[in-house]
CSV table of C-alpha atoms and ligand atoms in Angstrom, one decimal:
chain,number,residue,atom,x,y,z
A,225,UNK,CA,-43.0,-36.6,-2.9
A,226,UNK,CA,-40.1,-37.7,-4.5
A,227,UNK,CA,-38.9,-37.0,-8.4
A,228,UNK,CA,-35.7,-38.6,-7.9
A,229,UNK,CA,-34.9,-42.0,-9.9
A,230,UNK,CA,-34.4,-45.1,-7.8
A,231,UNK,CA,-30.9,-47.1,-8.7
A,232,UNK,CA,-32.9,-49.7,-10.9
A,233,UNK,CA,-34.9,-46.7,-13.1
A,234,UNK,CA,-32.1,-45.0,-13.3
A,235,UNK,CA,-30.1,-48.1,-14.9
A,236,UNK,CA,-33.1,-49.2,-17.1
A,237,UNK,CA,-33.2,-45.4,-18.3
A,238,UNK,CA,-29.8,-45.5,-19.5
A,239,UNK,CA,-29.6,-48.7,-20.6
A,240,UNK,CA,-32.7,-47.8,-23.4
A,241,UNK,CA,-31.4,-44.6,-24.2
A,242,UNK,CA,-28.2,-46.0,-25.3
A,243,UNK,CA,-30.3,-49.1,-26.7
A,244,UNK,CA,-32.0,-46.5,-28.8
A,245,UNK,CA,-29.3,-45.0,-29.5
A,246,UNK,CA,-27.1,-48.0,-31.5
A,247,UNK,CA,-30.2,-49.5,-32.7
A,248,UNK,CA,-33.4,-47.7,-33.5
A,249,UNK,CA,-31.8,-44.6,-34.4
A,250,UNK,CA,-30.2,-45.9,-37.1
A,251,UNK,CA,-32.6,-47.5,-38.8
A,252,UNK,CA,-36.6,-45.9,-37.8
A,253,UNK,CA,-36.3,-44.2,-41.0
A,254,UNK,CA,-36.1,-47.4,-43.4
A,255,UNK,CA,-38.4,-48.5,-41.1
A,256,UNK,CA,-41.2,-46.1,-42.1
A,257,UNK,CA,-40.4,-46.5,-45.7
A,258,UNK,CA,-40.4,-50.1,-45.9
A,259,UNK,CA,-42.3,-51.3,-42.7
A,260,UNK,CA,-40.4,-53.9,-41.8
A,261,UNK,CA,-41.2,-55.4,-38.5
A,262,UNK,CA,-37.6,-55.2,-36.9
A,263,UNK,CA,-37.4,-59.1,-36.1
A,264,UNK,CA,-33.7,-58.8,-34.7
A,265,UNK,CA,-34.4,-55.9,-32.9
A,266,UNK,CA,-37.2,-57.4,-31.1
A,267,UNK,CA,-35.1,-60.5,-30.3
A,268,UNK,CA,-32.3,-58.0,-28.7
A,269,UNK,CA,-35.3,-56.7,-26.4
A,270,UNK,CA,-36.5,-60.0,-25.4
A,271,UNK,CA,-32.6,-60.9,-24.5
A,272,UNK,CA,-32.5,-57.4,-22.4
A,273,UNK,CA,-36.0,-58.1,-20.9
A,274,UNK,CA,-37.7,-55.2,-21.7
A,275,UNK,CA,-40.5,-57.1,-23.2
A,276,UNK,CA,-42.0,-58.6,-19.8
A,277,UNK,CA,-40.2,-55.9,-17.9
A,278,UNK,CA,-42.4,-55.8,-14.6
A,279,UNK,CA,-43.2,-59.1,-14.6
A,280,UNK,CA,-41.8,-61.3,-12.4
A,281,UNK,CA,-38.9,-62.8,-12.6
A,282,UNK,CA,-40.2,-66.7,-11.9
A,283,UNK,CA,-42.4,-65.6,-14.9
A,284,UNK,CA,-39.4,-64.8,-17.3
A,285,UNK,CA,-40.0,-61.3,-16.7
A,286,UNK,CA,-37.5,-58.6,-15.4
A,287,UNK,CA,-39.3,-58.1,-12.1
A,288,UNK,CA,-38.8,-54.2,-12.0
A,289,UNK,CA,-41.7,-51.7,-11.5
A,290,UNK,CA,-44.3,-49.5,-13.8
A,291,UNK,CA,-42.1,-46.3,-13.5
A,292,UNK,CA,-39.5,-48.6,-15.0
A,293,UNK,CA,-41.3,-49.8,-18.0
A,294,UNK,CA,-42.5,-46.1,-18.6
A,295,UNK,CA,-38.9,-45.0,-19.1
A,296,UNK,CA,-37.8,-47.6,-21.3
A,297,UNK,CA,-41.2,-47.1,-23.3
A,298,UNK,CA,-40.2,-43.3,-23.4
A,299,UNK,CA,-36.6,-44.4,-24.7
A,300,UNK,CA,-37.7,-46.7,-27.1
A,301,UNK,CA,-40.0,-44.7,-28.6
A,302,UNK,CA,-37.7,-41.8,-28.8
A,303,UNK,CA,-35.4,-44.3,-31.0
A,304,UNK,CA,-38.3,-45.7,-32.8
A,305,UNK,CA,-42.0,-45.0,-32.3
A,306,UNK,CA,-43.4,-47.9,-34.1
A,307,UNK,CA,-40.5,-50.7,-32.0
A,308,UNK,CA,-42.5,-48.2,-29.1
A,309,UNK,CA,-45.7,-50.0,-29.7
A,310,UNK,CA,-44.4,-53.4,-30.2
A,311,UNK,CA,-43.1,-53.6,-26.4
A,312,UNK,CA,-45.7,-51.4,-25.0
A,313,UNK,CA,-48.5,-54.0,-26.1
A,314,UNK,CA,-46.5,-57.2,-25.1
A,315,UNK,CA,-45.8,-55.6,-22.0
A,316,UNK,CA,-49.0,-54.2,-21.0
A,317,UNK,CA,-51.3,-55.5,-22.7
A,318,UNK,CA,-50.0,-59.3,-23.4
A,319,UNK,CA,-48.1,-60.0,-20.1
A,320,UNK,CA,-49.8,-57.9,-17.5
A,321,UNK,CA,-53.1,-59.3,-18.1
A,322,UNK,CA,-52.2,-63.0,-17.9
A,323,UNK,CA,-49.6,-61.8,-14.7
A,324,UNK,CA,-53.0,-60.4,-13.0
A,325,UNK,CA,-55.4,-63.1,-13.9
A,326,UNK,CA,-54.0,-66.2,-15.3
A,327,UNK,CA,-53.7,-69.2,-13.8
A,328,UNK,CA,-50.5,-71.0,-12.4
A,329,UNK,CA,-50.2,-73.4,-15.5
A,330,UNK,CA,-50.8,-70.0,-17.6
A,331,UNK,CA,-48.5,-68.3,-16.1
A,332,UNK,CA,-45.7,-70.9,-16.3
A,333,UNK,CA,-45.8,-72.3,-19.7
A,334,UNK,CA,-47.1,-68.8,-21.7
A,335,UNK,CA,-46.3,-66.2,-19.6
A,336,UNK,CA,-42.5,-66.9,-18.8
A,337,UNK,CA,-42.4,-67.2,-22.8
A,338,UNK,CA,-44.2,-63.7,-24.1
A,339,UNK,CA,-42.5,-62.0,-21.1
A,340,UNK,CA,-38.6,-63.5,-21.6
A,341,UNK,CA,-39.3,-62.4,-25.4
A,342,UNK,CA,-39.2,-66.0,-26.7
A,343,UNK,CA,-42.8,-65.4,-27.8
A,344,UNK,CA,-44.8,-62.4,-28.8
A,345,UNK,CA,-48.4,-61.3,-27.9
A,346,UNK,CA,-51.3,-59.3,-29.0
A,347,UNK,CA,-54.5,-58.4,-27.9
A,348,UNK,CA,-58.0,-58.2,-29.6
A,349,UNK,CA,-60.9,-56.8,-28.4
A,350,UNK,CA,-61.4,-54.1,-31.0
A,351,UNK,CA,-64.0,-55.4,-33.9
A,352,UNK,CA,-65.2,-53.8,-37.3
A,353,UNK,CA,-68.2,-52.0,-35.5
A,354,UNK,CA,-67.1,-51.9,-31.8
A,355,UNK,CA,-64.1,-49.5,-31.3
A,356,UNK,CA,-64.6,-46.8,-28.8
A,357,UNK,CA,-68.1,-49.2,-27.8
A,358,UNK,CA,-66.0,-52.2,-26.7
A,359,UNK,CA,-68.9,-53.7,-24.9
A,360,UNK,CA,-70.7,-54.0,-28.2
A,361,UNK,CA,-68.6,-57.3,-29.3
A,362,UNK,CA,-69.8,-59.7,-32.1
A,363,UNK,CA,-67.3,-62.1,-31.8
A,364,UNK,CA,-69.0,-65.4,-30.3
A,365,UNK,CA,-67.4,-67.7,-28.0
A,366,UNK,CA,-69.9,-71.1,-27.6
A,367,UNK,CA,-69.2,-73.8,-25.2
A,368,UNK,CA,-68.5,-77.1,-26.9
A,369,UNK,CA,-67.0,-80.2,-24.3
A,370,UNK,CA,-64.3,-78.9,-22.7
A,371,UNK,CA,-63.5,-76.4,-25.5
A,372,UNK,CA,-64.7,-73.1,-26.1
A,373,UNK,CA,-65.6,-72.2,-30.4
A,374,UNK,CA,-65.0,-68.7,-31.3
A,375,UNK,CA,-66.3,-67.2,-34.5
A,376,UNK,CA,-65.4,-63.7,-35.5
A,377,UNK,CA,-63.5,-61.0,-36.7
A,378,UNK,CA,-61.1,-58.7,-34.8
A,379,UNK,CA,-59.5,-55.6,-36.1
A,380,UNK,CA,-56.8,-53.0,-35.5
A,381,UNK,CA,-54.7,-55.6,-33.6
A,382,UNK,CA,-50.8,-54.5,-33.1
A,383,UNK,CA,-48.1,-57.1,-33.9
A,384,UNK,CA,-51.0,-58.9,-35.4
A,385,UNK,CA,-49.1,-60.2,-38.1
A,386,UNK,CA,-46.1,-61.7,-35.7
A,387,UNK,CA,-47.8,-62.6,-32.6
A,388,UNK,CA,-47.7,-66.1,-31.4
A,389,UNK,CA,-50.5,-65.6,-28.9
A,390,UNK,CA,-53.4,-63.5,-28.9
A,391,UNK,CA,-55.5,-62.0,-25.9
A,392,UNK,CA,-58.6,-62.2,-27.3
A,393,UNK,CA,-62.2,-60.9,-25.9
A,394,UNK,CA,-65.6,-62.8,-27.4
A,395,UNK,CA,-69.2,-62.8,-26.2
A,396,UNK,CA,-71.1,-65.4,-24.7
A,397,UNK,CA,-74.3,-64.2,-24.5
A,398,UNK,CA,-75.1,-60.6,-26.1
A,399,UNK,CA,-78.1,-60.1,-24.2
A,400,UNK,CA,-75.7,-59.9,-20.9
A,401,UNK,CA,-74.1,-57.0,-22.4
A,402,UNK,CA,-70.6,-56.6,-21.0
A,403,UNK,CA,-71.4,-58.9,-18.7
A,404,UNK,CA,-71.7,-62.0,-21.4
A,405,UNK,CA,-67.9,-61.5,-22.7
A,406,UNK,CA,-65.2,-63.6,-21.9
A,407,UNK,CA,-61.2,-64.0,-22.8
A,408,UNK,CA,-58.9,-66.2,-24.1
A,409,UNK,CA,-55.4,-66.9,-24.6
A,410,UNK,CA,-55.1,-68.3,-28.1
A,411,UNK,CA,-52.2,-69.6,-29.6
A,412,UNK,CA,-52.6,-68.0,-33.5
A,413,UNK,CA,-51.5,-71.2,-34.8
A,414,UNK,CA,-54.5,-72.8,-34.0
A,415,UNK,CA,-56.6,-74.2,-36.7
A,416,UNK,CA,-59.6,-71.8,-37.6
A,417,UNK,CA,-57.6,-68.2,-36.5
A,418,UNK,CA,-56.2,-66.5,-39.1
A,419,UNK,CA,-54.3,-63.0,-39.9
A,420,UNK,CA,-57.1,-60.9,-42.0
A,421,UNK,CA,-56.3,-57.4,-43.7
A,422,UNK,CA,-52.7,-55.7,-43.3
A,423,UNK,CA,-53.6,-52.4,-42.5
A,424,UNK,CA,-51.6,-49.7,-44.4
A,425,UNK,CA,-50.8,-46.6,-42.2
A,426,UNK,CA,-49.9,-42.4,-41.8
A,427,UNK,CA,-46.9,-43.9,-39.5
A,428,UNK,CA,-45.6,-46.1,-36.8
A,429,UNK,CA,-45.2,-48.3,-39.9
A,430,UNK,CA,-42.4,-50.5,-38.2
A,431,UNK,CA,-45.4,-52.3,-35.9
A,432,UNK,CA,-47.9,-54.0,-38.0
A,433,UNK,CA,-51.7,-53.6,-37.5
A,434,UNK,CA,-54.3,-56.3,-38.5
A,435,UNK,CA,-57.6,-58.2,-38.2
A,436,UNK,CA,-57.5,-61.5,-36.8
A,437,UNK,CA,-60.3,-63.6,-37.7
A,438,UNK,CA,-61.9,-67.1,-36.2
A,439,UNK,CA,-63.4,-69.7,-38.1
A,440,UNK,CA,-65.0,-72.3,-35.8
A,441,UNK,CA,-61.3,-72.1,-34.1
A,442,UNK,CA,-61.6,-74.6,-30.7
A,443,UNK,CA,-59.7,-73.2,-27.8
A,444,UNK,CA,-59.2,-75.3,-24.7
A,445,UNK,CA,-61.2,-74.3,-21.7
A,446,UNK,CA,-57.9,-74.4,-20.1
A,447,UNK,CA,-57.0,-71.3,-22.2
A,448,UNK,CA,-59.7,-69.4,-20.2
A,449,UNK,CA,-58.8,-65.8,-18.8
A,450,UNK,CA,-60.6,-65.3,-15.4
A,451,UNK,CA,-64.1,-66.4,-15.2
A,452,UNK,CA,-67.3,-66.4,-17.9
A,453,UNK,CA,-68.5,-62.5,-17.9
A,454,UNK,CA,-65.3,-61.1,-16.6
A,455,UNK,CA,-63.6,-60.7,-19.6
A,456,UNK,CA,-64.9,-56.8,-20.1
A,457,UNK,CA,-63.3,-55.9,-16.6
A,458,UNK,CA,-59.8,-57.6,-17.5
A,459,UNK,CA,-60.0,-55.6,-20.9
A,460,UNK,CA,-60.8,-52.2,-18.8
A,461,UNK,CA,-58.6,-53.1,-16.3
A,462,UNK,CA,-55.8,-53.9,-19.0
A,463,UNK,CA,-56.8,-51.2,-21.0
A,464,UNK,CA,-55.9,-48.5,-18.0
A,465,UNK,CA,-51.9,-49.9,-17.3
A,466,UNK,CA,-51.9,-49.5,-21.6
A,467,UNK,CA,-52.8,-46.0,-21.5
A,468,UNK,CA,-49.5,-45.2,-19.5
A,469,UNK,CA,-47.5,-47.1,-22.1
A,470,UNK,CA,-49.0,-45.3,-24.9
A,471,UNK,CA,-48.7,-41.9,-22.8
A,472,UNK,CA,-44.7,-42.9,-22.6
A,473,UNK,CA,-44.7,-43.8,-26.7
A,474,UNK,CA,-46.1,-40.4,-26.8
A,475,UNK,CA,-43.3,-38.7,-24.8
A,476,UNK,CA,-40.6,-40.6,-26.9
A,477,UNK,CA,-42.0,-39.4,-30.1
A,478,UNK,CA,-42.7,-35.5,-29.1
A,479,UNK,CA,-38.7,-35.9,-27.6
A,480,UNK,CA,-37.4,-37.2,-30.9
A,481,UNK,CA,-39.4,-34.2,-32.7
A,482,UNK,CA,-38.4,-31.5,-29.9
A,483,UNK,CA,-34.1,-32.5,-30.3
A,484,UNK,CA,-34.9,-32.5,-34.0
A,485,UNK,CA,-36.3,-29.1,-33.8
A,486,UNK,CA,-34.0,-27.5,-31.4
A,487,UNK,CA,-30.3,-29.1,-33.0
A,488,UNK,CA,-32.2,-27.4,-36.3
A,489,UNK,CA,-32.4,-23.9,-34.6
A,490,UNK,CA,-29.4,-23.9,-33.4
A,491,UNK,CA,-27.5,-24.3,-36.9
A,492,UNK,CA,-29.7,-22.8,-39.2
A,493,UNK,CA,-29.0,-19.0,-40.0
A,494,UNK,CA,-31.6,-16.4,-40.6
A,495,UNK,CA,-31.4,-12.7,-40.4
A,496,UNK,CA,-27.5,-12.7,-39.9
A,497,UNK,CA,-27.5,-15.5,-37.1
A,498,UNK,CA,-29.1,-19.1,-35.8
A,499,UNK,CA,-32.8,-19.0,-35.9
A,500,UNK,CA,-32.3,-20.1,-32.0
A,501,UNK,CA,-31.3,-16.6,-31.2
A,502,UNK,CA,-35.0,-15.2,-32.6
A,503,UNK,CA,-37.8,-14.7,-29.3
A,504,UNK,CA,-40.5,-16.2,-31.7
A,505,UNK,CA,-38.3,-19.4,-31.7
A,506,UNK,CA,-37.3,-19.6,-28.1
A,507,UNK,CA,-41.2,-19.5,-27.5
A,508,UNK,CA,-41.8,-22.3,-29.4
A,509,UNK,CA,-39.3,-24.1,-27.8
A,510,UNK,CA,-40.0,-23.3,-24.1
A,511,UNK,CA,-43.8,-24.5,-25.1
A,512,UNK,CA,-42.6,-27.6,-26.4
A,513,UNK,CA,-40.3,-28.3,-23.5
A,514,UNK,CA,-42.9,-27.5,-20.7
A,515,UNK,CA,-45.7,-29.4,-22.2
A,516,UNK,CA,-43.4,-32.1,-23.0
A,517,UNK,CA,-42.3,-32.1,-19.0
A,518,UNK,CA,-45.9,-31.8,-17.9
A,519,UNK,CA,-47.0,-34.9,-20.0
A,520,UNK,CA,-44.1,-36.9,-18.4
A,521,UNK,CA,-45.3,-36.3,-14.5
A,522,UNK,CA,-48.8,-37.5,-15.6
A,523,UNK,CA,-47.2,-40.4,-17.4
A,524,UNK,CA,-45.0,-40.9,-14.2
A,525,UNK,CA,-47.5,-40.5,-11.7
A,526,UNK,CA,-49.8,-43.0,-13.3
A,527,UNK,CA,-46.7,-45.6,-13.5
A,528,UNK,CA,-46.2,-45.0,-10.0
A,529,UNK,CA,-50.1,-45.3,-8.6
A,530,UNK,CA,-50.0,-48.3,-11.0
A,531,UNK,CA,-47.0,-49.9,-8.8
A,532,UNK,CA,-49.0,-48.9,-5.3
A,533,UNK,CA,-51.8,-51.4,-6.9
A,534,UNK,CA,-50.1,-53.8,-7.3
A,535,UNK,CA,-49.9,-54.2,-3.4
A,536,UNK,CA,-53.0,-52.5,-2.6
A,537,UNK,CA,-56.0,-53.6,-4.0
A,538,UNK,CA,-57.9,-50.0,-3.0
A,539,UNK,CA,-56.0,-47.9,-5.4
A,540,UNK,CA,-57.3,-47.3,-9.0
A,541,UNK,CA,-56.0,-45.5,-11.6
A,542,UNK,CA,-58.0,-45.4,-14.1
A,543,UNK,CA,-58.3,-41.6,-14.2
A,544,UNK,CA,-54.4,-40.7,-13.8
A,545,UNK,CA,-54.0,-43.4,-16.6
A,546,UNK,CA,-56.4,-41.5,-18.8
A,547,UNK,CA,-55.1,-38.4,-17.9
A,548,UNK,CA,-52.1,-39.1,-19.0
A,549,UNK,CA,-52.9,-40.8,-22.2
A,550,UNK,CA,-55.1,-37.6,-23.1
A,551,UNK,CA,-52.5,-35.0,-22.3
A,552,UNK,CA,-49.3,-37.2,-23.9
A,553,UNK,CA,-51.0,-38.0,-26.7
A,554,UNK,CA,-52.4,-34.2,-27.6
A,555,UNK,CA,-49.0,-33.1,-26.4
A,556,UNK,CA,-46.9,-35.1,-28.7
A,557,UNK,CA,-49.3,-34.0,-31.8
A,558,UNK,CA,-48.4,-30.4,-30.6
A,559,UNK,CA,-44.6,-30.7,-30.2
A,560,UNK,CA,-44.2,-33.0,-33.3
A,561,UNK,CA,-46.4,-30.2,-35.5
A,562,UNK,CA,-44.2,-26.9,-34.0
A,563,UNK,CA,-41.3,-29.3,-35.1
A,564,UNK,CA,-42.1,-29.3,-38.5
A,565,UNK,CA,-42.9,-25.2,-37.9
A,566,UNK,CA,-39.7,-24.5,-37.2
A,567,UNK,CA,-37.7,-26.5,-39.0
A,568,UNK,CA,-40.2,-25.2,-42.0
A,569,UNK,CA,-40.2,-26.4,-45.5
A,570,UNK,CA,-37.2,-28.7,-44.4
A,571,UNK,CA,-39.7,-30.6,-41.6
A,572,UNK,CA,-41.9,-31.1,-44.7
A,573,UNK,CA,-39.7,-33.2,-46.4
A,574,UNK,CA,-38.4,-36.7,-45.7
A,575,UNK,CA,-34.1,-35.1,-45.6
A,576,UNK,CA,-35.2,-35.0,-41.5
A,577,UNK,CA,-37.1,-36.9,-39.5
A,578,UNK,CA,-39.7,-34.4,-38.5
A,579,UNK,CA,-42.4,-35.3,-40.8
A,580,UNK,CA,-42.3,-38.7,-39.1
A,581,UNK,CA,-42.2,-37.5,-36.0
A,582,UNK,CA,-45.4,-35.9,-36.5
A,583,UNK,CA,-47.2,-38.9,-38.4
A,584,UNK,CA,-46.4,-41.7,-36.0
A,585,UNK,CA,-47.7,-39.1,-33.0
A,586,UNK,CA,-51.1,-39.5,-34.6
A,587,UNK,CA,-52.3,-42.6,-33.7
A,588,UNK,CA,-51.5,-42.1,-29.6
A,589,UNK,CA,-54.8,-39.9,-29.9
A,590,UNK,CA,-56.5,-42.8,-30.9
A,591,UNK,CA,-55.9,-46.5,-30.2
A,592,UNK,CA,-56.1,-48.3,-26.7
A,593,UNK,CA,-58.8,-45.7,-26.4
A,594,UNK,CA,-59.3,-42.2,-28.0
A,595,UNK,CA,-59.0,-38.5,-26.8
A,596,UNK,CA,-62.9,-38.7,-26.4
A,597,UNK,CA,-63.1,-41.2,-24.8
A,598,UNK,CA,-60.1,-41.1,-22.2
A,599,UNK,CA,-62.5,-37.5,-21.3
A,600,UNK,CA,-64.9,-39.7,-20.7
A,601,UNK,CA,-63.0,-41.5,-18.1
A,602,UNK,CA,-61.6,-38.7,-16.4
A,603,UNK,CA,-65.3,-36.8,-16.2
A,604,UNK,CA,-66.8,-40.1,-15.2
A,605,UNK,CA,-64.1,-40.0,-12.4
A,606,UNK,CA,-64.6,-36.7,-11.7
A,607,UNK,CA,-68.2,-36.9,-11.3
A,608,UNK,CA,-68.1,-39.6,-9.4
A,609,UNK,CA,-66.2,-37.5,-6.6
A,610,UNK,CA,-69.0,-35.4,-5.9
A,611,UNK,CA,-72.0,-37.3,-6.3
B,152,CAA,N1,-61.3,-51.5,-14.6
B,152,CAA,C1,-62.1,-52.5,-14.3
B,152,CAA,N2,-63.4,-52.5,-14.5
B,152,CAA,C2,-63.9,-51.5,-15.2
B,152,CAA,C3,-63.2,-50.4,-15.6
B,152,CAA,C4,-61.8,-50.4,-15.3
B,152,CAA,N3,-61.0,-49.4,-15.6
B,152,CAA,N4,-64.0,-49.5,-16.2
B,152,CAA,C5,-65.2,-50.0,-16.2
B,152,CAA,N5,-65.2,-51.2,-15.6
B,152,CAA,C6,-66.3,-52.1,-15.3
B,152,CAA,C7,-67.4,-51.3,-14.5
B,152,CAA,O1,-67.1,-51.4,-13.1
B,152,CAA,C8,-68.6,-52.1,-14.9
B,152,CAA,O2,-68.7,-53.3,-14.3
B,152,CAA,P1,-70.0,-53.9,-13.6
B,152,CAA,O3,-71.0,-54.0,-14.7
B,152,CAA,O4,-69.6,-55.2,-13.1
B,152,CAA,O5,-70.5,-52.9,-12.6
B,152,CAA,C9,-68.4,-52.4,-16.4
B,152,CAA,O6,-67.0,-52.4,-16.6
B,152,CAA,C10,-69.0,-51.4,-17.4
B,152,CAA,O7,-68.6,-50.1,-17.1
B,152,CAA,P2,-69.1,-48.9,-17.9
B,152,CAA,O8,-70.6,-48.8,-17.8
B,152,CAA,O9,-68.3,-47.7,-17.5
B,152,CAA,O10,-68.8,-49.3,-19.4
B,152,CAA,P3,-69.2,-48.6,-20.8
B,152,CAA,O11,-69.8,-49.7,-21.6
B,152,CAA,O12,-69.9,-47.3,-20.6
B,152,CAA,O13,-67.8,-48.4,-21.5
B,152,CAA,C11,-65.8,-47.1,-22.0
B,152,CAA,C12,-66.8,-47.6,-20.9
B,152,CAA,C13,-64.9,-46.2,-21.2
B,152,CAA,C14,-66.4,-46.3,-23.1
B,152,CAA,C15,-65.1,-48.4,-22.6
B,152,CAA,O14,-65.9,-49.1,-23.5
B,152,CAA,C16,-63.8,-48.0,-23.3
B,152,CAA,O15,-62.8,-47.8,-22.7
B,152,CAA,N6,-63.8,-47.9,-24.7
B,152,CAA,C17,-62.6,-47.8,-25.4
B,152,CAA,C18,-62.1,-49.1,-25.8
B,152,CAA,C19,-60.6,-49.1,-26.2
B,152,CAA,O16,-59.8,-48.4,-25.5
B,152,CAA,N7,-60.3,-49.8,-27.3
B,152,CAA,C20,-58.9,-49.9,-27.7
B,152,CAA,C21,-58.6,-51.3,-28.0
B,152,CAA,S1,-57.0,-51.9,-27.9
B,152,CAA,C22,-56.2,-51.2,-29.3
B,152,CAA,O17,-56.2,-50.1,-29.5
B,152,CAA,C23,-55.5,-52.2,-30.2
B,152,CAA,C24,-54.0,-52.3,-30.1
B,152,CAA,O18,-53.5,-53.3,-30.4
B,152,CAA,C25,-53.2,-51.1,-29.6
């Protein structure tokens, strides 16, 4: 076992930390109170190829490895937790996706652009009444020619409102189950798909989240992700390298809220001296800083068993990934809350960044799968063990 950084991770670490630094630092809170999508800091990410980062290089990618991308999700998110999403779903759920199962002409004339930055990417599979119950889609996809017809509406989809392309998941035949649905790369300017609702949000307000719907929108055949009836595996499949992502947006935001919280109790006086100096204080920070390490090992090691698949077809990681997602995500609701306890009616208030600490940890419990239901992935994995 080895915890040490290789050369590359140790370059991309710095390189987002400083990133995060000059750029997201400054300006996450106007962020949050306007929600601006942050065009031109997107663009700079795309230049620095951290938007396709382990894709590879013939692809327009940067070619590095999962443990990579984690630490420059981390970093990000530390700077900004909603510019955290934004490259955590182009990566891993845009890029890696049509990397795994796209096709050669795929791969060359969409992939090399969502991955170099040029373009950017969202994914759909969430509907108005199938969330946590993917499998229960409504969205139809209808074979017509050589195009397929999808009518629908998707919902919850990040970058939504800027995307370019869309990975999207539709059924063919509900009585199949999740065995009639099937995916798509759509362009969203093609006639028939439209953006729906802007959703208004407790945080991460720099991303934007919205439904998507399809009128009778024709997408080439040639637009097809992996087979008919595959299209619930990709999303799973997809769904499991996401988790990490979101378990590293996690760390970034409980780091953010843990220097907050520390730099605070350092300088503020109470009793005659800095509230760093009081036991009850020095707990909360030791909790913070443990759970906060723990989280990042689980984020790690899923990164890591993530790179081992891609040359070995027997490893899964579905469970780490959900294990990490679970534990991240409950971690950085934790650390962001003590945060605001002991920076106290201070972390209340908009003067420090606390409070949005705390609100844009929220959603990592629950998109690209909920705390309930990543414990259903790790018992199903855990059963499976001794059965
Ligand atoms: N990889 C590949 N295939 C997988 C898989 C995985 N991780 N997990 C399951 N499968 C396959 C199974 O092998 C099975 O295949 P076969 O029928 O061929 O044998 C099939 O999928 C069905 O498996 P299950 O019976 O386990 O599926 P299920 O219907 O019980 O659902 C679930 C399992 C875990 C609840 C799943 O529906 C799930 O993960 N739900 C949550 C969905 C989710 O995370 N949504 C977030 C959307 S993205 C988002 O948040 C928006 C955004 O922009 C950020």
């Amino acid at each position: 076992m080895n915890f040490e950084r290789t050369e590359e991770q140790a370059m991309i670490q710095q390189m987002t930390r400083d990133f995060a630094d000059k750029e997201l630092v400054p300006i996450a809170a106007e962020l949050d109170e306007t929600g601006r999508f942050p065009k031109e800091v997107v663009a700079k990410l795309g230049e620095l190829g951290l938007l396709g980062i382990a894709v590879p290089p013939e692809y327009g990618g940067s070619g590095m490895d999962h443990v990579s991308y984690v630490l420059a999700v981390e970093e990000i998110s530390r700077g900004c937790g909603g510019t955290g999403v934004i490259v955590s779903v182009n990566n891993s759920l845009v890029c890696d996706p049509i990397w795994k199962f796209g096709t050669e002409e795929q791969k060359k004339e969409i992939l090399t652009q969502l991955a170099s930055g040029k373009k950017l990417g969202c994914f759909a599979l969430s509907e108005p009444e199938a969330g946590s119950d993917a499998a229960a889609q409504r969205t139809m996809a209808v074979k017509d020619g050589d195009h397929w017809v999808l009518n629908g509406t998707k919902n919850f989809i990040t970058n939504g409102a800027e995307a370019d392309y869309c990975v999207v998941f539709a059924m063919t035949d509900r009585a199949l189950k999740h065995r009639g649905i099937i995916s798509f790369i759509v362009p969203m300017d093609t006639p028939g798909v439209s953006v729906g609702k802007v959703e208004k949000k407790l945080g991460i307000k720099a991303s934007s989240t919205t439904s998507i719907v399809f009128e009778d929108a024709r997408v080439p055949a040639s637009l097809m992700l992996g087979e008919p009836g595959m299209g619930f595996r990709i999303a799973m499949n997809t769904l499991d390298g996401g988790r990490i992502g979101i378990g590293a947006q996690a760390l970034g935001i409980a780091r953010a809220a843990l220097e907050v919280a520390v730099l605070y109790s350092l300088e503020r006086k109470a009793f005659g001296a800095p509230i760093a100096k009081l036991q009850t204080l020095q707990n909360m920070i030791a909790d913070m800083a443990t759970e906060l390490d723990a989280a990042r090992l689980l984020v790690q090691r899923a990164a890591a068993l993530k790179d081992r698949a891609v040359t070995d077809k027997s490893v899964r990681y579905s469970k780490e990934a959900a294990m990490a997602k679970l534990f991240a995500s409950e971690m950085s609701h934790h650390v962001t809350h003590t945060a605001i306890q002991v920076l106290g009616g201070y972390g209340y208030c908009k003067e420090y960044p606390a409070e949005r600490h705390y609100r844009d940890a929220r959603i990592t419990e629950i998109y690209e799968g909920t705390s309930e239901i990543m414990r259903l992935v790790v018992a199903a994995n855990v059963l499976k063990q001794f059965s």
